[in-house]
Amino acid sequence: MRIIDELKDAKTIAVGGHIRPDGDCVGSVMGLYLYLKKEMPEAEIDIYLNKPRTIFNCIAHIENIKSDFNVNKVYDAFLVLDCSEERLGDAALIYRNARKKINIDHHISNTGCGDVSVVEPERSSTAELLYDMMNPDLIDKEIATALYIGIIHDTGVLRYSNTSPRTLQIVAELIKFGFDFPKIVEETFYERTYVQTQIMGRSVLESIRFMEDRCIVSMVSRRMMDFYRVTPKDLDGIVNHLQSVKGVDCAIFMYETGTLEYKVSMRSNGKVDVASIAMKFGGGGHVRAAGCTMNGTYHDNINNLSIEIAEQLSRAD
Ligand code: 5GP
Ligand code: MN
């Protein structure tokens, strides 16, 4: 499907993505926005997204993102990327009012929430999927940069198993535009502030292995976040670090979001399907990377997750 085929008569268009937007979400939303501005210069196009991390300021026109969702506007089309309606946050109200709802995603847990839904779980990233829905002749350096960021963030810089030959072909096409990709990888993916490094270090130090060392868990409390003066955005990457410990099949990382409420991130080497576990607790994601929000004490949450993980590991053995 070409995106333009679904937008023929649209004069007002909105593009949005999930709460706590990650690299693929920001890259996809901005890549599509920049592309539509070019392909449909007459149309009025707005972007609705929670404020992205400043590391993404290298993306052109990122300042055009609207993070005030208190609008009554009825758009001809609203494209929701990298998630389904439930994770749109307050932008969901605008989405529901839109005349045509379009959903483009790669999460296996997404059953599709649009009048038109394109959900391809075999795709590394929403950015990769979008590339194949665009007219390649219209892609320019700015669009390429945004899509590249989406792909590298969801593939861990092209090293996760979701990286396919098509992913690499697309990346080859994108880097031909000549943007400074080593700088982008360093500054958006690897570079961490001092406090981000400190809280990662503390999380690793306080992590606990269980289930014969096949699982690892760590938690950051609100007190710790206040102490280091960090926000949830500063905790990205900790769970991946835990998963890279030799012998670990499943890593869990939680941070406290409220009284008896935790945001949970899970990673797996493939033996455990963390998407199915996250879905049982109202979340979603991919087989090897998923998340959810859980209510209860930290230890209750670990217990509840452990039951599911143990069941899957015993089936996998
Ligand atoms: P992370 O652990 O990095 O926050 O998320 C890992 C993957 O799971 C991402 O693809 C993310 O979109 C998805 N994910 C994380 N939390 C949730 C959630 O609460 N609900 C759903 N549906 N997906 C989530
Ligand atoms: Mn994604």
Short mmCIF file of C-alpha atoms and ligand atoms in Angstrom, two decimals, residues 18 22-25 28 81-83 105-107 123-127 150 153-154 286, ligand 2:
data_model
loop_
_atom_site.label_atom_id
_atom_site.label_comp_id
_atom_site.label_asym_id
_atom_site.label_seq_id
_atom_site.Cartn_x
_atom_site.Cartn_y
_atom_site.Cartn_z
CA HIS A 18 2.67 6.59 21.43
CA ASP A 22 11.05 6.19 21.53
CA GLY A 23 13.40 6.53 18.55
CA ASP A 24 11.22 4.57 16.15
CA CYS A 25 8.12 6.48 17.17
CA SER A 28 8.48 7.47 12.02
CA LEU A 81 2.14 5.19 14.02
CA ASP A 82 4.07 2.58 16.05
CA CYS A 83 1.16 1.81 18.40
CA ASP A 105 2.60 -0.38 13.11
CA HIS A 106 4.88 -3.38 13.56
CA HIS A 107 3.88 -4.55 17.06
CA ARG A 123 9.19 -5.45 10.14
CA SER A 124 12.12 -4.25 12.27
CA SER A 125 10.48 -0.90 12.85
CA THR A 126 7.58 1.29 11.83
CA ALA A 127 10.15 3.45 10.02
CA GLY A 150 13.67 4.97 13.66
CA HIS A 153 16.71 2.58 17.55
CA ASP A 154 14.39 -0.40 17.13
CA HIS A 286 7.41 -7.66 20.55
MN MN B 2 8.71 0.59 16.91
#
